mmCIF file with all atom_site columns, C-alpha atoms in Angstrom:
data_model
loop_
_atom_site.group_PDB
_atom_site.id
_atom_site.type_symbol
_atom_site.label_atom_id
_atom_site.label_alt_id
_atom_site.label_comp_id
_atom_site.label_asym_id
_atom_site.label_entity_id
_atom_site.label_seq_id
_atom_site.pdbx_PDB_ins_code
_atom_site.Cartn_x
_atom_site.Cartn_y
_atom_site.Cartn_z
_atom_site.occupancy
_atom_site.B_iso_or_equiv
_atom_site.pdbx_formal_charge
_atom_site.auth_seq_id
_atom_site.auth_comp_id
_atom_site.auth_asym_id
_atom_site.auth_atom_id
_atom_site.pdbx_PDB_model_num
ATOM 1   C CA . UNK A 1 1   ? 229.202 -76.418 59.834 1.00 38.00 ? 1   UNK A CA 1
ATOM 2   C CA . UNK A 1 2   ? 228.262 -76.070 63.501 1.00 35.00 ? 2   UNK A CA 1
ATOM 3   C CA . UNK A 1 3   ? 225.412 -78.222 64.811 1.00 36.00 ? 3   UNK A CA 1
ATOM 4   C CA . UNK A 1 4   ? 222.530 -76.477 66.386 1.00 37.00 ? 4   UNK A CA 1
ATOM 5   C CA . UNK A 1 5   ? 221.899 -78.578 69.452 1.00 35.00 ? 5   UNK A CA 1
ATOM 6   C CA . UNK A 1 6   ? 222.645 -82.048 70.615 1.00 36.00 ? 6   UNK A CA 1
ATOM 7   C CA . UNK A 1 7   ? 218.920 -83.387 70.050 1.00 36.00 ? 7   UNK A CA 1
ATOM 8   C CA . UNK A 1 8   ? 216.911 -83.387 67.652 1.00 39.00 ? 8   UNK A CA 1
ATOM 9   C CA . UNK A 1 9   ? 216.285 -79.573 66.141 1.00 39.00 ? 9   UNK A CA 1
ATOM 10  C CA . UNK A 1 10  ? 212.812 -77.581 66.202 1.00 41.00 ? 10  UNK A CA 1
ATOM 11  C CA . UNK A 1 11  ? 212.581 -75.520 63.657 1.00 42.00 ? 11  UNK A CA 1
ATOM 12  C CA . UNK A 1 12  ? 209.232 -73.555 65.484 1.00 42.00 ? 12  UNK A CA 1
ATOM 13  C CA . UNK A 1 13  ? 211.479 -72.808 68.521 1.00 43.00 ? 13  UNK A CA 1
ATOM 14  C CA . UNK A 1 14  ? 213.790 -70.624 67.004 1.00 41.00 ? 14  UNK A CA 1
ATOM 15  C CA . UNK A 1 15  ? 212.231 -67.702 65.409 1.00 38.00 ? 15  UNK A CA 1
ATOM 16  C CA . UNK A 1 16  ? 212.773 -65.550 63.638 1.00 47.00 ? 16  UNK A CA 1
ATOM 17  C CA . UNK A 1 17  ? 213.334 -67.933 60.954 1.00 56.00 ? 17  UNK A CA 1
ATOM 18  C CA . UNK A 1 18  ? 216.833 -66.960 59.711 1.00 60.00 ? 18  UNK A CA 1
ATOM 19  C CA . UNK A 1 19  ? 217.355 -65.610 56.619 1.00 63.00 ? 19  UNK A CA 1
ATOM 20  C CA . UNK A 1 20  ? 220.311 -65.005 54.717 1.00 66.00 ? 20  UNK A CA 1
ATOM 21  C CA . UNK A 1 21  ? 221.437 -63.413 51.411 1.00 68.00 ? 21  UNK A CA 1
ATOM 22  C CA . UNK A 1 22  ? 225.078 -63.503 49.943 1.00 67.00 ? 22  UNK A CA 1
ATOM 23  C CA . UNK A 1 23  ? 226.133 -61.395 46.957 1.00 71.00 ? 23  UNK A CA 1
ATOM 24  C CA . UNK A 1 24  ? 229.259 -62.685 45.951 1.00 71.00 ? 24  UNK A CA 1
ATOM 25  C CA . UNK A 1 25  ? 230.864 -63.252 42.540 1.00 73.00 ? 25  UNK A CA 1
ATOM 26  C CA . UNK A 1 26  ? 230.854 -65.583 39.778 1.00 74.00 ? 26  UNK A CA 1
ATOM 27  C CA . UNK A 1 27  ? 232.671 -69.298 40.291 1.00 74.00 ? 27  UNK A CA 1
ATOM 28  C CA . UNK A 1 28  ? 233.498 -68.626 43.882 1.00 76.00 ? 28  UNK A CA 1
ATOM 29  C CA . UNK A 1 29  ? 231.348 -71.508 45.243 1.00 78.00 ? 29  UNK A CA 1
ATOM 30  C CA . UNK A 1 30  ? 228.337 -70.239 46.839 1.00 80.00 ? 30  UNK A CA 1
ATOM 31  C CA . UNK A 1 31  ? 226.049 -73.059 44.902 1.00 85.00 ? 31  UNK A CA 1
ATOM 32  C CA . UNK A 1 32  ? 228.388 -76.026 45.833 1.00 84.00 ? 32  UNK A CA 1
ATOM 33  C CA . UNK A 1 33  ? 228.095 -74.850 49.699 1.00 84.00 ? 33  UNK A CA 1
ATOM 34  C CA . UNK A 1 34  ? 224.686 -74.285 49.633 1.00 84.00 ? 34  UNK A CA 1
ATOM 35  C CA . UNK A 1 35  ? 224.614 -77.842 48.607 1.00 89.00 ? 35  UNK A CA 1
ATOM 36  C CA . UNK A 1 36  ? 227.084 -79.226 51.294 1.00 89.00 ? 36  UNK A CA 1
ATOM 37  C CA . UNK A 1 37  ? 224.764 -76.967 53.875 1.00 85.00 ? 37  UNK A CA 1
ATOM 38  C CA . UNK A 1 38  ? 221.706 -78.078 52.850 1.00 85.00 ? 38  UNK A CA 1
ATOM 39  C CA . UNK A 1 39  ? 222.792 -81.813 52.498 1.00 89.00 ? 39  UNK A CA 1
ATOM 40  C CA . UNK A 1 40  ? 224.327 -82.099 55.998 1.00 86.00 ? 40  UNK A CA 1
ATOM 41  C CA . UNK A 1 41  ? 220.974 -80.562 57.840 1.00 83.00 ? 41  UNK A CA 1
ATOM 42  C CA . UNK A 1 42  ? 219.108 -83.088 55.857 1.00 82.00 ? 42  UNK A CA 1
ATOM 43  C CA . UNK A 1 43  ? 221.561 -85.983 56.895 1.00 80.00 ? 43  UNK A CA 1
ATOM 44  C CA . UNK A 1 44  ? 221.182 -84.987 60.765 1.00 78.00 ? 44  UNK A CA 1
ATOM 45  C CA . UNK A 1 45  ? 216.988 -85.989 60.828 1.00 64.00 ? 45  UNK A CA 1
ATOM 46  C CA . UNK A 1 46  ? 216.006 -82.387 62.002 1.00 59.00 ? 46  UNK A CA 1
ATOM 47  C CA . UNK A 1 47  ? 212.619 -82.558 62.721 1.00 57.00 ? 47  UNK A CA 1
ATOM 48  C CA . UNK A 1 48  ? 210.482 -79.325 62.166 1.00 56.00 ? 48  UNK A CA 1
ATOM 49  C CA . UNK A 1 49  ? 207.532 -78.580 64.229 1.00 55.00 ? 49  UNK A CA 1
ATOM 50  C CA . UNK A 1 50  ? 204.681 -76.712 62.757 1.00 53.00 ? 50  UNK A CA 1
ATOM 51  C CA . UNK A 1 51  ? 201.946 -76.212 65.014 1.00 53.00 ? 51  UNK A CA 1
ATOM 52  C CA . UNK A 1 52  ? 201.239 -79.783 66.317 1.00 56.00 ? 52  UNK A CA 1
ATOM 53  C CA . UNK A 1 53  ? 202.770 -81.622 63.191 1.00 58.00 ? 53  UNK A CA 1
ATOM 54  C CA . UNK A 1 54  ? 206.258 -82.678 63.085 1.00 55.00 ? 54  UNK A CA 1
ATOM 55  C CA . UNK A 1 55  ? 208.296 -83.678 59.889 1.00 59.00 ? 55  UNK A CA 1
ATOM 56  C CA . UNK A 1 56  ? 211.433 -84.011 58.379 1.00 73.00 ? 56  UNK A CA 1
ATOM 57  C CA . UNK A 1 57  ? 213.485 -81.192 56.981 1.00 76.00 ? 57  UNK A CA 1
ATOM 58  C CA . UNK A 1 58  ? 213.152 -80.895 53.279 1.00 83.00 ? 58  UNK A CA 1
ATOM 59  C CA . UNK A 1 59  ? 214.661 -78.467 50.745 1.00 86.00 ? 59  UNK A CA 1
ATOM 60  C CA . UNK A 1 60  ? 213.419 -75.863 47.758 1.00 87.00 ? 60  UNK A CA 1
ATOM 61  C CA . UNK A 1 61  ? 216.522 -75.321 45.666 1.00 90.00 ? 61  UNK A CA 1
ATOM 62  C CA . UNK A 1 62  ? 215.154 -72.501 42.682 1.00 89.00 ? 62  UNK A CA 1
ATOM 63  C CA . UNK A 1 63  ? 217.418 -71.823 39.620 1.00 91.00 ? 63  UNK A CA 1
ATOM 64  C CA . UNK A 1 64  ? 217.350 -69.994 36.172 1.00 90.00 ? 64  UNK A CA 1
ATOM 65  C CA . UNK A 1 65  ? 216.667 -73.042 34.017 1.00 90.00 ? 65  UNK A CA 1
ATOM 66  C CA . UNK A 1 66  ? 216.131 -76.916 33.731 1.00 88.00 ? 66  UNK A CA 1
ATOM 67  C CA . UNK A 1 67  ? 219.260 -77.699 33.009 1.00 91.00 ? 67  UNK A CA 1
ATOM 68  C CA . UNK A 1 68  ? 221.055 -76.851 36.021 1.00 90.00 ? 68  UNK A CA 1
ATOM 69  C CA . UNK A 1 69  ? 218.409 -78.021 37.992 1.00 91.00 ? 69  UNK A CA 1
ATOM 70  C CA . UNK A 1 70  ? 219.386 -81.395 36.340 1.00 93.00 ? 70  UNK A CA 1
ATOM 71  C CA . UNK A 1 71  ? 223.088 -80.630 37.339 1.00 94.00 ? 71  UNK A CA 1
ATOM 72  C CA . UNK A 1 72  ? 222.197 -80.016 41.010 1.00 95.00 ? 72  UNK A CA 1
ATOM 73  C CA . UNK A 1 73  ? 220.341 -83.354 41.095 1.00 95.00 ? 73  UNK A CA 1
ATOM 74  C CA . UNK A 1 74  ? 224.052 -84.741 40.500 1.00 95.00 ? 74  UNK A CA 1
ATOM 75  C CA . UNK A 1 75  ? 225.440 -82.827 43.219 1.00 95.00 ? 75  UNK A CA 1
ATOM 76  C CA . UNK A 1 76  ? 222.916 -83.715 46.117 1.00 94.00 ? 76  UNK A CA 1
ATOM 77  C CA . UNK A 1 77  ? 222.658 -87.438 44.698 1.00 94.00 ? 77  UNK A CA 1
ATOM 78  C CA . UNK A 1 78  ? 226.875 -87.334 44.999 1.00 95.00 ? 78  UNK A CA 1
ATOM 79  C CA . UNK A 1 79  ? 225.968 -86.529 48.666 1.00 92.00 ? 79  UNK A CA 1
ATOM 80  C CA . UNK A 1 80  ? 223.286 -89.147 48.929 1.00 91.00 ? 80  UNK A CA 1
ATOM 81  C CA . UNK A 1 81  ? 220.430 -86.655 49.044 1.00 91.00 ? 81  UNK A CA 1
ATOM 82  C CA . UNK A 1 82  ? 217.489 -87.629 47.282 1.00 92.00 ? 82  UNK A CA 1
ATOM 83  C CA . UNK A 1 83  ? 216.359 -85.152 44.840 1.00 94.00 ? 83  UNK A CA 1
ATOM 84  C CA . UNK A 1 84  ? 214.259 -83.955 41.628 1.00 94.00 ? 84  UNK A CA 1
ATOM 85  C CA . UNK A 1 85  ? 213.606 -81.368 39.132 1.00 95.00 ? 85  UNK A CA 1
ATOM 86  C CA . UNK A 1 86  ? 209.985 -79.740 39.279 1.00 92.00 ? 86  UNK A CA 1
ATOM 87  C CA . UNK A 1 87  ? 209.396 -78.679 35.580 1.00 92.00 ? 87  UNK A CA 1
ATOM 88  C CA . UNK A 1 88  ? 206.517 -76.449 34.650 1.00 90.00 ? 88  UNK A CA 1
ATOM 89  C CA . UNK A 1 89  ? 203.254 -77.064 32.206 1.00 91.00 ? 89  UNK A CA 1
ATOM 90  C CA . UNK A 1 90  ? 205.137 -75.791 29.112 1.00 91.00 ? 90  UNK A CA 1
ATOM 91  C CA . UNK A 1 91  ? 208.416 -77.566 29.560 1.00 92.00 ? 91  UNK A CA 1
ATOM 92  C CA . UNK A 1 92  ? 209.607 -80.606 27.637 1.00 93.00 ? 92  UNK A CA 1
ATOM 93  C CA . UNK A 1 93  ? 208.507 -84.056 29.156 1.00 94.00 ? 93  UNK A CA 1
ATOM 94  C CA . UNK A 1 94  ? 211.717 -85.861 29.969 1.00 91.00 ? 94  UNK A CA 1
ATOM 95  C CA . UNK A 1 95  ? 210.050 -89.280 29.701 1.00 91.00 ? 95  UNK A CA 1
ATOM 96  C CA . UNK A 1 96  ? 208.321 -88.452 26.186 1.00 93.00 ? 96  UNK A CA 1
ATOM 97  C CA . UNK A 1 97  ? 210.880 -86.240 23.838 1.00 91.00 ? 97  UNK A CA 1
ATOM 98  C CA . UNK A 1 98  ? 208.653 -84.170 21.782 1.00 92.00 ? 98  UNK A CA 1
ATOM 99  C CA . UNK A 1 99  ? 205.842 -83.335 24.076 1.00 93.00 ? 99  UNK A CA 1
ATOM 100 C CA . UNK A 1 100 ? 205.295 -80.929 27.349 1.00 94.00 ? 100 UNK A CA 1
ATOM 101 C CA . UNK A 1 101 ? 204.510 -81.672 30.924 1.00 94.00 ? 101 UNK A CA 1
ATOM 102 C CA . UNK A 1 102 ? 201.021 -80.546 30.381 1.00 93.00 ? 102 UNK A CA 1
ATOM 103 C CA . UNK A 1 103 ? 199.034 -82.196 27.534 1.00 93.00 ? 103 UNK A CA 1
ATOM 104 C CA . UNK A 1 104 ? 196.983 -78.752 26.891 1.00 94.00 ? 104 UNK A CA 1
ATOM 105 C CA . UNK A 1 105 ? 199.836 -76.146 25.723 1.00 93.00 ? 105 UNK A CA 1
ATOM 106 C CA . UNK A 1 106 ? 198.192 -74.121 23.514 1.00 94.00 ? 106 UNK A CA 1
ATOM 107 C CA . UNK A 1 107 ? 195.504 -73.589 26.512 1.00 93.00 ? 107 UNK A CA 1
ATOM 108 C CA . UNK A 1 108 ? 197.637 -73.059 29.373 1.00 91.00 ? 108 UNK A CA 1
ATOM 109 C CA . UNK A 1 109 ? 199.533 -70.505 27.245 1.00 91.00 ? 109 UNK A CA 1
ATOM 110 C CA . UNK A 1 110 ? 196.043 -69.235 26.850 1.00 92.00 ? 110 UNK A CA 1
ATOM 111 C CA . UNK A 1 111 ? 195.170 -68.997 30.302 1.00 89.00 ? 111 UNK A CA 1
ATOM 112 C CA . UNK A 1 112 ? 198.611 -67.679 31.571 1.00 85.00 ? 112 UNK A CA 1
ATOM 113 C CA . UNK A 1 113 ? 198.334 -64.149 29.180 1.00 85.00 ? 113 UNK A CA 1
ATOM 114 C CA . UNK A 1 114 ? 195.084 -63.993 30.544 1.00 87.00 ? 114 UNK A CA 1
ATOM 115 C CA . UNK A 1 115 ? 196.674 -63.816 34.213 1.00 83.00 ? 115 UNK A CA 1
ATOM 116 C CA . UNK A 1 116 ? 194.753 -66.640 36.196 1.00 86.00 ? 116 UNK A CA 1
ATOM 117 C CA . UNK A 1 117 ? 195.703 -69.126 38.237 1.00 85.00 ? 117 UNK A CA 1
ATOM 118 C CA . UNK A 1 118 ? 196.056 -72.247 35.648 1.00 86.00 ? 118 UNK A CA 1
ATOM 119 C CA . UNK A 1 119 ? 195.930 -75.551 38.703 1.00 86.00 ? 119 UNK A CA 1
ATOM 120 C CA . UNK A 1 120 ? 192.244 -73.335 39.826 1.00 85.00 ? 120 UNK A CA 1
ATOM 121 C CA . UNK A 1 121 ? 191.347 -72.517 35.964 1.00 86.00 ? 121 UNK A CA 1
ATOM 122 C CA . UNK A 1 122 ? 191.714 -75.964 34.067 1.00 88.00 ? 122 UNK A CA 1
ATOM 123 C CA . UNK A 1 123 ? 192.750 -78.823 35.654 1.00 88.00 ? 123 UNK A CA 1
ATOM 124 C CA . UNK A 1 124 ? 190.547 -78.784 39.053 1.00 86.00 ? 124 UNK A CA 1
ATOM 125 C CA . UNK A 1 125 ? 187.610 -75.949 38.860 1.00 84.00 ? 125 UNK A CA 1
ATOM 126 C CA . UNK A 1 126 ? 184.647 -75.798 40.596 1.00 83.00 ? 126 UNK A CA 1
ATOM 127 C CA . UNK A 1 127 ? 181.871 -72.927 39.776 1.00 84.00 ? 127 UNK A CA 1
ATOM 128 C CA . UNK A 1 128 ? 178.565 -73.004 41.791 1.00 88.00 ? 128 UNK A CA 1
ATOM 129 C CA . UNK A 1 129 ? 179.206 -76.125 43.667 1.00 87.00 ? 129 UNK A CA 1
ATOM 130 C CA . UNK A 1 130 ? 180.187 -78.121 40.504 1.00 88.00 ? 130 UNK A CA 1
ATOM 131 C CA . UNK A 1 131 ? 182.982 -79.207 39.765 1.00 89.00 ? 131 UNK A CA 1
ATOM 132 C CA . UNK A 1 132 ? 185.323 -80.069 36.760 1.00 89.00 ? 132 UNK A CA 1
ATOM 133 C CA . UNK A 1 133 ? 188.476 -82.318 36.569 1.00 90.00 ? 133 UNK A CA 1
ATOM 134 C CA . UNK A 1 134 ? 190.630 -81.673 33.253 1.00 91.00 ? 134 UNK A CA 1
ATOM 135 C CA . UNK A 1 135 ? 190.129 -84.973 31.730 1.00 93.00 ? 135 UNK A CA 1
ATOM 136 C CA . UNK A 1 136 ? 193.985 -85.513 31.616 1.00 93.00 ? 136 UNK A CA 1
ATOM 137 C CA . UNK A 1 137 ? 194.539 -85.010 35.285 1.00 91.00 ? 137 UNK A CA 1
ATOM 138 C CA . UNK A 1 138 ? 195.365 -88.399 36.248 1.00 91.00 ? 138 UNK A CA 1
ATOM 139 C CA . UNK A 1 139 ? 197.847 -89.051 33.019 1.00 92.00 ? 139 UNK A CA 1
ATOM 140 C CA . UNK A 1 140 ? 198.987 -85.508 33.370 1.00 92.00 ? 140 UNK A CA 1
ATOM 141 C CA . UNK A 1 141 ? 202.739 -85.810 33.697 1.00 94.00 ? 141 UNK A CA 1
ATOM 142 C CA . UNK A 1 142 ? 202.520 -82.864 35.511 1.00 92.00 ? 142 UNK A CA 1
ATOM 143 C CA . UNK A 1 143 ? 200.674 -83.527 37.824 1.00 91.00 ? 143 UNK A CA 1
ATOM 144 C CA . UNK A 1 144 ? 202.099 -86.902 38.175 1.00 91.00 ? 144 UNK A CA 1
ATOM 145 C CA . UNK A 1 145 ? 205.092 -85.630 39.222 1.00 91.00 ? 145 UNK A CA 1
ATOM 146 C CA . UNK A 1 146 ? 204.220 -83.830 42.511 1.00 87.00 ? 146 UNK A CA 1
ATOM 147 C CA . UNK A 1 147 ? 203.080 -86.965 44.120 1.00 86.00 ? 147 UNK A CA 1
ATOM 148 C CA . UNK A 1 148 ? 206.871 -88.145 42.590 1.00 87.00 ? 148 UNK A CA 1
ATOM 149 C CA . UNK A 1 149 ? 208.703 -85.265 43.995 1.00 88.00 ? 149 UNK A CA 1
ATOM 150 C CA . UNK A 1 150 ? 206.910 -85.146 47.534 1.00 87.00 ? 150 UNK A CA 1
ATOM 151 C CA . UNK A 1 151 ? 209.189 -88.132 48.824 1.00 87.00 ? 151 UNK A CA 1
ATOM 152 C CA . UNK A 1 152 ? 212.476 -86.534 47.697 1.00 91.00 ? 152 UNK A CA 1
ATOM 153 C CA . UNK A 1 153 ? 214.786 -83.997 50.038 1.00 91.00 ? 153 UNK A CA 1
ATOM 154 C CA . UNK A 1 154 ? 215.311 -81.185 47.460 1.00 93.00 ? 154 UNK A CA 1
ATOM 155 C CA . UNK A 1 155 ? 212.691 -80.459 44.806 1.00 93.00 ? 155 UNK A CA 1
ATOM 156 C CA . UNK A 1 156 ? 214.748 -78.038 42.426 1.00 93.00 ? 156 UNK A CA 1
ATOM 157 C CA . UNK A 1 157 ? 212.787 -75.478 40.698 1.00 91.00 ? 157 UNK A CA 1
ATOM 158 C CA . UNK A 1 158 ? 212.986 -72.711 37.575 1.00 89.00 ? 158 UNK A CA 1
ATOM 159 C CA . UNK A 1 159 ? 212.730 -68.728 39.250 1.00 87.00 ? 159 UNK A CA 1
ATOM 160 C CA . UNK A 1 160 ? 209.729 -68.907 37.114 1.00 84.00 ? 160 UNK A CA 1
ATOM 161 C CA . UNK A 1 161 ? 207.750 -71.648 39.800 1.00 81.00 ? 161 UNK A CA 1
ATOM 162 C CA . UNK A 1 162 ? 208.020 -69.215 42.290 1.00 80.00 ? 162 UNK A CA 1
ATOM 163 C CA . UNK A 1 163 ? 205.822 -67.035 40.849 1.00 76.00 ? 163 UNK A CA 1
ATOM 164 C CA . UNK A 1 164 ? 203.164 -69.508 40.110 1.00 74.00 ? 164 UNK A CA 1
ATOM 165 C CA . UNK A 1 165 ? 201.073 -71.985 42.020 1.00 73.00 ? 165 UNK A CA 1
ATOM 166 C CA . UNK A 1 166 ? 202.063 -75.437 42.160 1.00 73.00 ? 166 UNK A CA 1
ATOM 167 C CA . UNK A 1 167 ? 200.159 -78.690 43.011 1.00 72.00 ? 167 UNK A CA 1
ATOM 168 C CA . UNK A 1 168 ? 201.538 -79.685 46.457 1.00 75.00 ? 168 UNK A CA 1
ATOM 169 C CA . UNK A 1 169 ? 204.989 -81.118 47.143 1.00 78.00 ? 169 UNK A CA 1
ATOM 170 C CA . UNK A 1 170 ? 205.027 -81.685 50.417 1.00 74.00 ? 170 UNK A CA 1
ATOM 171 C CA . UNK A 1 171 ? 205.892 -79.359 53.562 1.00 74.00 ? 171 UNK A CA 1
ATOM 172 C CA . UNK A 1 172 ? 209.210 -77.402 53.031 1.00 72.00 ? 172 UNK A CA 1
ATOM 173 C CA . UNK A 1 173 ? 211.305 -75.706 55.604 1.00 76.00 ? 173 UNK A CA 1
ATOM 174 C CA . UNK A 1 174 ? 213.934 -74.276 53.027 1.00 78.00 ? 174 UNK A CA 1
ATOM 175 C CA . UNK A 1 175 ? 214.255 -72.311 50.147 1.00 81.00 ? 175 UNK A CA 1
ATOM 176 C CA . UNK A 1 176 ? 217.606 -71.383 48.157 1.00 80.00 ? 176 UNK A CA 1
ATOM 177 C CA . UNK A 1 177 ? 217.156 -69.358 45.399 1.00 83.00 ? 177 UNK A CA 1
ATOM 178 C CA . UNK A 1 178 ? 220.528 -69.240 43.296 1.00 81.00 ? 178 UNK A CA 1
ATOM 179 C CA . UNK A 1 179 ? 221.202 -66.294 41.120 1.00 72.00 ? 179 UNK A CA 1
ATOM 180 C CA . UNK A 1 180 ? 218.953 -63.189 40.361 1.00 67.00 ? 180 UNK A CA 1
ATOM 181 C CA . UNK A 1 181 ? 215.253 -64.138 39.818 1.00 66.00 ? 181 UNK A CA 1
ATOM 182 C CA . UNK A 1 182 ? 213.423 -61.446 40.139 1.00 65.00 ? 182 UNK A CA 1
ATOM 183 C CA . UNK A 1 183 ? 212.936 -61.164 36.343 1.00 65.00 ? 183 UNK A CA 1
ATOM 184 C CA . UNK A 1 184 ? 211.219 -64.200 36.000 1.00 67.00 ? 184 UNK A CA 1
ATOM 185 C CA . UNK A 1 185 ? 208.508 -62.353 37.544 1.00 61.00 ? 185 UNK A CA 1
ATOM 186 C CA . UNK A 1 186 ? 207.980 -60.026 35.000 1.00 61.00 ? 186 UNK A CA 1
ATOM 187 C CA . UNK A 1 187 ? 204.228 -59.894 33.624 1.00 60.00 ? 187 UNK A CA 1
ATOM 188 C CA . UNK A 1 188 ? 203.102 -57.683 30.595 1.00 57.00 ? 188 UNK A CA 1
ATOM 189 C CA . UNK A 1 189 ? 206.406 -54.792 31.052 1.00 52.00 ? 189 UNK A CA 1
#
């Protein structure tokens, strides 16, 4: 891979942002170098400049399921790359087999046919100047985890994240999505 400059690289000074989309087939290697791309601009300390804040480059990495997010965790660890898996409200807790991220399933599931917004409908909501806290938030292991996963380089994430709004996880300057995902934003077809 070439390097961009000999200093350190602004992100804000070359726009357009590039963007770039390969179609290519099965087992030829396109998520191995995405990881050897991604890990060596991490490993040179690009800063990014967004208006007058600077920080360091960190990643997005989105894929079909939890599993091979937990695969690519190897791969960028291999490359000493910090990194994490972001799992959603109904997935299976890691840390506690048996139970999901979210300590109110049968709610969020609720909430999500209806179509809102579940961070803005149950765990922080304010109507008319008051405001409610889900009374799980702070042992909510998931929303422990965003404070977790805001130190690492690459949070990994299901397609489905990306059509759903997350607590924060820090300023991101890239986003890989591997494989098709544009069905995991399917709603009531």
């Amino acid at each position: 891979m070439k390097k961009f400059c000999d200093g350190p690289f602004i992100a804000a000074d070359y726009l357009p942002r590039p963007i770039g989309c390969a179609s290519v087939d099965v087992g030829v290697g396109k998520t191995d170098a995405a990881v050897g791309i991604i890990s060596q601009l991490l490993k040179q300390s690009i800063v990014c400049k967004h208006r007058d804040e600077q920080s360091e480059l960190k990643a997005i990495y989105a894929v079909p399921t939890h599993k091979l997010g937990q695969e690519l965790v190897q791969r960028f660890v291999a490359r000493d790359v910090t990194a994490g898996v972001w799992r959603g409200r109904l997935a299976d807790n890691p840390e506690k087999p048996g139970e999901k991220m979210c300590l109110k399933p049968a709610e969020v599931e609720e909430v999500s046919e209806r179509g809102l917004p579940i961070q803005r409908s149950m765990c922080r909501v304010k109507v008319d100047d008051i405001h409610y806290t889900c009374e799980h938030f702070q042992d909510c292991p998931y929303q422990m985890q965003a404070d977790l996963l805001s130190q690492v380089d690459v949070v990994i994430v299901t397609h489905a994240s990306l059509f759903y709004e997350m607590p924060s996880i820090g300023r991101r300057q890239i986003l890989v999505i591997d494989e098709a995902f544009w069905s995991a934003g399917l709603r009531g077809v």
